[in-house]
PDB file of C-alpha atoms in Angstrom:
ATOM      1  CA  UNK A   7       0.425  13.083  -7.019  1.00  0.00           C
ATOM      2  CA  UNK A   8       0.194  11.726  -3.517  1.00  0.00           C
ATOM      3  CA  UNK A   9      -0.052   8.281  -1.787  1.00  0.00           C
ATOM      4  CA  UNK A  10      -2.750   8.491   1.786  1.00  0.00           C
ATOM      5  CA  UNK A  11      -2.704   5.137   3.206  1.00  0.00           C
ATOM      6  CA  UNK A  12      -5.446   3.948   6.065  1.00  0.00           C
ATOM      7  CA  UNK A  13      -3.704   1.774   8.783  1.00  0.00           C
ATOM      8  CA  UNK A  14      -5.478  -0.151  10.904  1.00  0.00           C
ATOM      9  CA  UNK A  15      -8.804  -0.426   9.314  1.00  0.00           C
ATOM     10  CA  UNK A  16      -9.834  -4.393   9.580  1.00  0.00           C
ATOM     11  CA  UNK A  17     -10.516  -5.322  12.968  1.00  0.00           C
ATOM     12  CA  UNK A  18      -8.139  -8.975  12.599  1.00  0.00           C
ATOM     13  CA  UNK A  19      -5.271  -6.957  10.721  1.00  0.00           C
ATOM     14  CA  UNK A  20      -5.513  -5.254  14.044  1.00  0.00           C
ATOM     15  CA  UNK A  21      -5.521  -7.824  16.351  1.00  0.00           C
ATOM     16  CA  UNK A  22      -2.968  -9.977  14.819  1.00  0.00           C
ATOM     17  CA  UNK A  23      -0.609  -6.975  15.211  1.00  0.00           C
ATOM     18  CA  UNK A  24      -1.528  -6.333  18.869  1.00  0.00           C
ATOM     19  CA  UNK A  25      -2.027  -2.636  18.212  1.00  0.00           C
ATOM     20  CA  UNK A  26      -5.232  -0.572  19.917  1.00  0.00           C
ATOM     21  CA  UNK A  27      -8.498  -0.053  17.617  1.00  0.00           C
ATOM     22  CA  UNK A  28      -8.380   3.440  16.026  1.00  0.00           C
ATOM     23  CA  UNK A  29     -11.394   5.802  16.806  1.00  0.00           C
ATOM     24  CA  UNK A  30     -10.349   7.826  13.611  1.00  0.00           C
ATOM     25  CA  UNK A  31      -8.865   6.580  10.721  1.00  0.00           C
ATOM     26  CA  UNK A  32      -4.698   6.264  11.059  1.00  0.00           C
ATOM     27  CA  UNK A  33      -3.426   7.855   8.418  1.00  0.00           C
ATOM     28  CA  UNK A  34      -0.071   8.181   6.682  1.00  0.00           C
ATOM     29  CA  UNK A  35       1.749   8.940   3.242  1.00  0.00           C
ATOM     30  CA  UNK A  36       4.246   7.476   0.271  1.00  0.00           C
ATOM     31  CA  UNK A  37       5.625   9.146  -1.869  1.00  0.00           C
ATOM     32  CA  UNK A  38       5.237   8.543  -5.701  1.00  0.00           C
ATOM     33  CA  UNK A  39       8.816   7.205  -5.661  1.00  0.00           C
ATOM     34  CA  UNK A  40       7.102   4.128  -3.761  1.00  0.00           C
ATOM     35  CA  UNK A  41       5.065   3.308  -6.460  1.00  0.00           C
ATOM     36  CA  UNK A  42       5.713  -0.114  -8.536  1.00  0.00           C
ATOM     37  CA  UNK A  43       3.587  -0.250 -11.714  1.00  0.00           C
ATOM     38  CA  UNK A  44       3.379  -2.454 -14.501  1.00  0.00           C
ATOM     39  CA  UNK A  45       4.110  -5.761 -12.903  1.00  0.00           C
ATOM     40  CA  UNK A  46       7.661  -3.967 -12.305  1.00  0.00           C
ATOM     41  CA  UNK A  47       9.775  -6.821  -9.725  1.00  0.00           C
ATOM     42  CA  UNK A  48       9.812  -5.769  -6.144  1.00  0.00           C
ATOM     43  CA  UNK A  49      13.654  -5.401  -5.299  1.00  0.00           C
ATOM     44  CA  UNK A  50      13.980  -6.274  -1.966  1.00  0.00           C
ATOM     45  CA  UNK A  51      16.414  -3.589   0.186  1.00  0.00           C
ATOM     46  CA  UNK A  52      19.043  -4.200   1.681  1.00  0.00           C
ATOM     47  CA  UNK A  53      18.166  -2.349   4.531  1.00  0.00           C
ATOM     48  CA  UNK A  54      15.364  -5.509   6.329  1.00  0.00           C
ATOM     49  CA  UNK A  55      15.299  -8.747   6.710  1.00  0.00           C
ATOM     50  CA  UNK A  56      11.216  -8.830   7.515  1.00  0.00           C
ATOM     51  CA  UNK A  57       9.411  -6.909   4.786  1.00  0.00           C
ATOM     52  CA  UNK A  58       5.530  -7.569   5.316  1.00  0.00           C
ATOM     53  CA  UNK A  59       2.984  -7.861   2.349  1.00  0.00           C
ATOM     54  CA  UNK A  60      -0.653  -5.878   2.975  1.00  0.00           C
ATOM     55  CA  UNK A  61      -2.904  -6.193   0.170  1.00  0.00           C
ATOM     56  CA  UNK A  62      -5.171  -3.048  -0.146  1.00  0.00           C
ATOM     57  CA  UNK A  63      -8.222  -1.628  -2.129  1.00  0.00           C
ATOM     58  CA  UNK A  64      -6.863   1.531  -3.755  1.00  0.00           C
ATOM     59  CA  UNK A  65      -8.930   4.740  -4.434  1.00  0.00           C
ATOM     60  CA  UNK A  66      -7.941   6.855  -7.237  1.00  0.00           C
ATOM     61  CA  UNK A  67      -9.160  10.037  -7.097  1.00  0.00           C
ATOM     62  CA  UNK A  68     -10.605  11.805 -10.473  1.00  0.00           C
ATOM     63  CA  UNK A  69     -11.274  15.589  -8.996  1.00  0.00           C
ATOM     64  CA  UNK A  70      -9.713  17.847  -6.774  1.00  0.00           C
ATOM     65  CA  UNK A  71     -11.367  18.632  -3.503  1.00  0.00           C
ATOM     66  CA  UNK A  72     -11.280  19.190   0.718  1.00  0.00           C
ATOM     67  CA  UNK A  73     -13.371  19.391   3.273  1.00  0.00           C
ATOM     68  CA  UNK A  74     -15.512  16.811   1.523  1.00  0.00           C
ATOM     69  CA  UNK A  75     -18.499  15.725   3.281  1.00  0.00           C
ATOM     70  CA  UNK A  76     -19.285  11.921   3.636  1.00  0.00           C
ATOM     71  CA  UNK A  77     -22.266  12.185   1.464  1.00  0.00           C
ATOM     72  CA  UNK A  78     -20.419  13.602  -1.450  1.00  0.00           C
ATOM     73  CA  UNK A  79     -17.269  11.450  -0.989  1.00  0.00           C
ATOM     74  CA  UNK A  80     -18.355   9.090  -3.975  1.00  0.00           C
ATOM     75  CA  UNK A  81     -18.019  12.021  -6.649  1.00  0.00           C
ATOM     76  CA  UNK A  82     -14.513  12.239  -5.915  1.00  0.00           C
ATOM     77  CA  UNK A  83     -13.471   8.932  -7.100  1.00  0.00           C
ATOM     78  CA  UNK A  84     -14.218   6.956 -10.127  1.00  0.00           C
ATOM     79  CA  UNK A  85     -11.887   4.309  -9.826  1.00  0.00           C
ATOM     80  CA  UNK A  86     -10.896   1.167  -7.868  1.00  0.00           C
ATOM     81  CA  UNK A  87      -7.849  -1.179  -8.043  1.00  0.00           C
ATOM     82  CA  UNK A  88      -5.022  -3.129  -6.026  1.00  0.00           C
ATOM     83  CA  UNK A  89      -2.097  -2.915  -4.549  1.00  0.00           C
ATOM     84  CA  UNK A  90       0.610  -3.778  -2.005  1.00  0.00           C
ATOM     85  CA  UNK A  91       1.717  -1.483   0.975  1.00  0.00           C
ATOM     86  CA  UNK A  92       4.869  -3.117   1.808  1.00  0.00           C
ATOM     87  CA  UNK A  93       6.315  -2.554   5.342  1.00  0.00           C
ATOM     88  CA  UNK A  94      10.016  -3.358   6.594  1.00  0.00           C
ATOM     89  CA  UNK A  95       8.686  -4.432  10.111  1.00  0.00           C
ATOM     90  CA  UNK A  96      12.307  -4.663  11.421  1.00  0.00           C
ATOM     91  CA  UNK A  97      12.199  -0.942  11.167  1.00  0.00           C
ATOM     92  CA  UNK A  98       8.677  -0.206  12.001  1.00  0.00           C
ATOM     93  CA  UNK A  99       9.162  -1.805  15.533  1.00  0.00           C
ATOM     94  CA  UNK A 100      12.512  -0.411  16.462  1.00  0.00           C
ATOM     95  CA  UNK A 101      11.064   3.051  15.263  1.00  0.00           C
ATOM     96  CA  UNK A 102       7.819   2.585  17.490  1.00  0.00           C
ATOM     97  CA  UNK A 103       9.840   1.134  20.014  1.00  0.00           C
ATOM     98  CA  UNK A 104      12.020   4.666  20.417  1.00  0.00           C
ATOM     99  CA  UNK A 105       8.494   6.722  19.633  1.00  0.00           C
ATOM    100  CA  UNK A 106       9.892   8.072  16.453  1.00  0.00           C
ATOM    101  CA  UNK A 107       8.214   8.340  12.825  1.00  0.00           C
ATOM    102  CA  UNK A 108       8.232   5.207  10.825  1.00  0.00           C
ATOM    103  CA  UNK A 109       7.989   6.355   6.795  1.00  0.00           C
ATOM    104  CA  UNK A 110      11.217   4.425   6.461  1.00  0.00           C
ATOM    105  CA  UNK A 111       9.352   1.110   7.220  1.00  0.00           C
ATOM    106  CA  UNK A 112       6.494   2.383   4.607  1.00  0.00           C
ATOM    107  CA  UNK A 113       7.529   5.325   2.391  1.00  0.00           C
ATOM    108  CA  UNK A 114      11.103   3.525   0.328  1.00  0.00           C
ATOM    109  CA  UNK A 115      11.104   3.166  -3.140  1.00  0.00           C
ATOM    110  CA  UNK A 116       8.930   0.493  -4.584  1.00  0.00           C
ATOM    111  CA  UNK A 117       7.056  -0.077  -1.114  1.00  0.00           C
ATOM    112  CA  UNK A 118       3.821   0.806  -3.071  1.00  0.00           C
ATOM    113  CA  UNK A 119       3.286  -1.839  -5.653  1.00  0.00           C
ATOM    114  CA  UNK A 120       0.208  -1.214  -8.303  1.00  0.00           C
ATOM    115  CA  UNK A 121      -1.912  -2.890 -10.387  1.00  0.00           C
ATOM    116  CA  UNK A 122      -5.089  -2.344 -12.761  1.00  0.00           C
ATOM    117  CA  UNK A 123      -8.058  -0.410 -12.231  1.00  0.00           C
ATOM    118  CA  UNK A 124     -11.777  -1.045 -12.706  1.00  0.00           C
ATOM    119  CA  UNK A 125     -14.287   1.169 -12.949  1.00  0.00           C
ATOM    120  CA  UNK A 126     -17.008   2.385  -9.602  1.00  0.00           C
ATOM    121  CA  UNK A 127     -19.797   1.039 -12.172  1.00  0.00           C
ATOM    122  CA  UNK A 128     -18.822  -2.241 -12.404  1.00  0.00           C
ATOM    123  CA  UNK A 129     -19.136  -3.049  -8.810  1.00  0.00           C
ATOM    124  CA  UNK A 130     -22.756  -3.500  -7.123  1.00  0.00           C
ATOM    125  CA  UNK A 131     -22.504  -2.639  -3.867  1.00  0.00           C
ATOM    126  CA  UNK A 132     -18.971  -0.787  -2.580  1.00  0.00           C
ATOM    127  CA  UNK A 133     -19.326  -2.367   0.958  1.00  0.00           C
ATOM    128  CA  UNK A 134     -19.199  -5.918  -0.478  1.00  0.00           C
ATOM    129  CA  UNK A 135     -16.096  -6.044  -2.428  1.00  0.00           C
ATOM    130  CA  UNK A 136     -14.015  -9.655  -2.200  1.00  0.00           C
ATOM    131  CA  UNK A 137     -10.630  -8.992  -2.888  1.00  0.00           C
ATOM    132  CA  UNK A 138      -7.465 -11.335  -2.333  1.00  0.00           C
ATOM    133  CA  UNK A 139      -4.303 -12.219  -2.399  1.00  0.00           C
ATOM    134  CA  UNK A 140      -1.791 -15.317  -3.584  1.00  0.00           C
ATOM    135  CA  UNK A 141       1.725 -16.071  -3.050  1.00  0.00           C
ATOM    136  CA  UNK A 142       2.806 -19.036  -5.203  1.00  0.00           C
ATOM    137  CA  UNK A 143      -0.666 -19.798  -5.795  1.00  0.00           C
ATOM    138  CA  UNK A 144      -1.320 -19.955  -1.951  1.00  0.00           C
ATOM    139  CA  UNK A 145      -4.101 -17.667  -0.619  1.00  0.00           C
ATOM    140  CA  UNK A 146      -2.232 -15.327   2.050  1.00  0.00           C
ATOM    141  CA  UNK A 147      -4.473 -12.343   2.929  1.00  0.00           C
ATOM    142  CA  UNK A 148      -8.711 -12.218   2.054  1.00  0.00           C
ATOM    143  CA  UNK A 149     -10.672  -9.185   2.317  1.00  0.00           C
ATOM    144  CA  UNK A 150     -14.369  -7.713   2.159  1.00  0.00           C
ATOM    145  CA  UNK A 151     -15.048  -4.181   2.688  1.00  0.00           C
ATOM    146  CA  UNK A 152     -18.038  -5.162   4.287  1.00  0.00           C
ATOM    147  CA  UNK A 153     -15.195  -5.335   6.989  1.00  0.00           C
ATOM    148  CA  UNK A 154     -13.687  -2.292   6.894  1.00  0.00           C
ATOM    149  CA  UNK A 155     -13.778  -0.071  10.186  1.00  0.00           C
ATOM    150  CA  UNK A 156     -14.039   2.831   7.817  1.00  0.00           C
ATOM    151  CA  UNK A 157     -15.455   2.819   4.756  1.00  0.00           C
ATOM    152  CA  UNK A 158     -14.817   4.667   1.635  1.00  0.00           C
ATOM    153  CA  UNK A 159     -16.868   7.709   2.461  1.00  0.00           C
ATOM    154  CA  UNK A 160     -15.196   8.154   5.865  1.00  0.00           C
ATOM    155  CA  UNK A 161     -11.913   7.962   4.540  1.00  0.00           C
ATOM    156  CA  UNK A 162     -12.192  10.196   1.704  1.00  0.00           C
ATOM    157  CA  UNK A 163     -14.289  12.846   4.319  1.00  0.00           C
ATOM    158  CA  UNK A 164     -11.530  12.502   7.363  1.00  0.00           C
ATOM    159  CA  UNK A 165      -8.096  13.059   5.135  1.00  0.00           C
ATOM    160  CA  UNK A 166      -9.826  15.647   3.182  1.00  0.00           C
ATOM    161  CA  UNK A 167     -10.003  17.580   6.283  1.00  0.00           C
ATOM    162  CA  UNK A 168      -6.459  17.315   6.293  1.00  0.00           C
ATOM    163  CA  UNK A 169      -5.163  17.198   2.386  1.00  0.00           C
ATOM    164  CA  UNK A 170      -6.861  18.647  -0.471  1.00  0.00           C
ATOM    165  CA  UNK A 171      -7.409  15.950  -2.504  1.00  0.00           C
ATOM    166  CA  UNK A 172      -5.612  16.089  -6.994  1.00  0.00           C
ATOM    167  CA  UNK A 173      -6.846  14.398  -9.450  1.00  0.00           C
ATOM    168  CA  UNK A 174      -4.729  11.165  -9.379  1.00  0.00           C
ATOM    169  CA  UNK A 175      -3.799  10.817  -5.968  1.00  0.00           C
ATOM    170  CA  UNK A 176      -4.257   7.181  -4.634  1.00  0.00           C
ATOM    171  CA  UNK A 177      -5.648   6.390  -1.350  1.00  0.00           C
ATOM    172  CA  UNK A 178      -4.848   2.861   0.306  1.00  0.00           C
ATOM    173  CA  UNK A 179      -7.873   1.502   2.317  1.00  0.00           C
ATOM    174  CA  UNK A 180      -6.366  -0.414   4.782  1.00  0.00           C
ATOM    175  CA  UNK A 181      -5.125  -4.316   4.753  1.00  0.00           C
ATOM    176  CA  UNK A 182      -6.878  -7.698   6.084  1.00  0.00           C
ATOM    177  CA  UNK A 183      -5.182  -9.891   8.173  1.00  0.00           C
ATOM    178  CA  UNK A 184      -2.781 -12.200   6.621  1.00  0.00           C
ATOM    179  CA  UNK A 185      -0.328 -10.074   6.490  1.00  0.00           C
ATOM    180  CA  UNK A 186       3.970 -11.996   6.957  1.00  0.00           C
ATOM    181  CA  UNK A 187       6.980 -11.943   4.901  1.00  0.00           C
ATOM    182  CA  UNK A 188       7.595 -11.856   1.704  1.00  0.00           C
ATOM    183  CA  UNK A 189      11.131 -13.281   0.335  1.00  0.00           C
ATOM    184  CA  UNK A 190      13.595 -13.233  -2.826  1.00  0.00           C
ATOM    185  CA  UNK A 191      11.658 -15.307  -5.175  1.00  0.00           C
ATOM    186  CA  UNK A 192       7.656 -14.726  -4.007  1.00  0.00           C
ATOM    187  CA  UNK A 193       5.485 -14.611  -6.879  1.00  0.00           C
ATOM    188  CA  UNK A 194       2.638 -12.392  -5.650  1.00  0.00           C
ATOM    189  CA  UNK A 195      -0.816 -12.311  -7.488  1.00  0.00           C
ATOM    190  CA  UNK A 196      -3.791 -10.384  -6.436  1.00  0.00           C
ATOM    191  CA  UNK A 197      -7.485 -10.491  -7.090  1.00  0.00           C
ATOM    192  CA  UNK A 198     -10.660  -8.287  -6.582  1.00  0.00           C
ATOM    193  CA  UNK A 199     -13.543 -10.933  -7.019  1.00  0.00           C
ATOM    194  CA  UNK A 200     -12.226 -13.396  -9.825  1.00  0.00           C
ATOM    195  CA  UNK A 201     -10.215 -10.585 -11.753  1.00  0.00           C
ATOM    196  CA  UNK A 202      -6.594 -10.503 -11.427  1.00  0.00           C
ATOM    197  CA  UNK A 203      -5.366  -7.326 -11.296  1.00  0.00           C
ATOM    198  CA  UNK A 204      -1.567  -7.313  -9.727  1.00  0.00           C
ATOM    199  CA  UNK A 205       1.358  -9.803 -10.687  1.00  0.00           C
ATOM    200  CA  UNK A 206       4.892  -9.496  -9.857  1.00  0.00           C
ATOM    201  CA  UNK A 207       7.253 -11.018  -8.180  1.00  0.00           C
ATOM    202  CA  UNK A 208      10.092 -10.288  -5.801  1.00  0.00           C
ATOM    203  CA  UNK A 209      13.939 -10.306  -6.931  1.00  0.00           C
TER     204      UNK A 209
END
């Protein structure tokens, strides 16, 4: 399986980063060695001193498919859940600041924390999902896809053009502002409505 994550799709996550709004959606990949499940601790590397938290909505797909038009992007997913995108920012900006790839900032091992899934059905309307997260009981980051510069449909349309789509692959929608550090310690706890669905902590 395969890990697309959407950067730069809320407008304040945007702004708080000083980077320039996206006409298409920016796109990137993990790989499955970046995923944390289970409540699993977050180990933090060696490597930063400034790894960033970004709660996301995550798309799991249930059918294989590409060139997907916008209208038929919702039978390609049955799925939604939560989960972290964590980002060494140290190494993000000196990679950005030499032009050069960043998956180092984005792609190590465990950067892709995981929680529970719920089911498309039990969500009224996909463009007015609440979802949040807590660190030591403090809200950090609050989302609504209502806010979203690209919504599911787009997404699942645009990288389809690029990457046929497995069963099982897990698309991260992009991350509300909020985002900062996380340290040795952080108990992180993340919500979609009133439902917890990710709890771990970093060691």
């Amino acid at each position: 399986m395969k890990i697309i994550c959407i950067g730069r799709n809320y407008a304040a996550h945007i702004e708080e980063l000083k980077n320039e709004k996206p006409g298409k959606p920016v796109v990137f990949l993990k790989p499955d060695t970046a995923l944390l499940k289970a409540g699993a601790p977050f180990f933090y590397p060696d490597f930063s001193e400034n790894i960033h938290h970004e709660v996301e909505l995550v798309l799991k797909i249930s059918k294989e498919g590409k060139y997907i038009q916008p209208q038929f992007a919702h039978r390609y997913f049955e799925e939604i859940g939560l989960g972290i995108d964590f980002t060494a920012r140290d190494l993000q900006d000196q990679c950005k600041a030499k032009g050069l790839p960043w998956e180092i900032a984005k792609s190590f091992n465990g950067s892709a924390p995981i929680g529970e899934f719920k089911s498309v059905s039990d969500f009224k309307d996909l463009k007015d999902i609440d979802f949040h997260l807590k660190i030591n009981g403090e809200v950090k980051q609050q989302g609504n896809t209502s806010l979203m510069l690209f919504d599911f449909a787009t997404i699942i349309s645009y990288v389809s053009q690029f990457f046929t789509l497995k069963k099982g692959d897990l698309i991260y929608t992009g991350t509300p502002a909020g985002v900062g550090p996380v340290k040795v310690g952080d108990h992180l706890v993340g919500f979609i409505g009133t439902e917890k669905m990710l709890d771990f902590e970093v060691k």
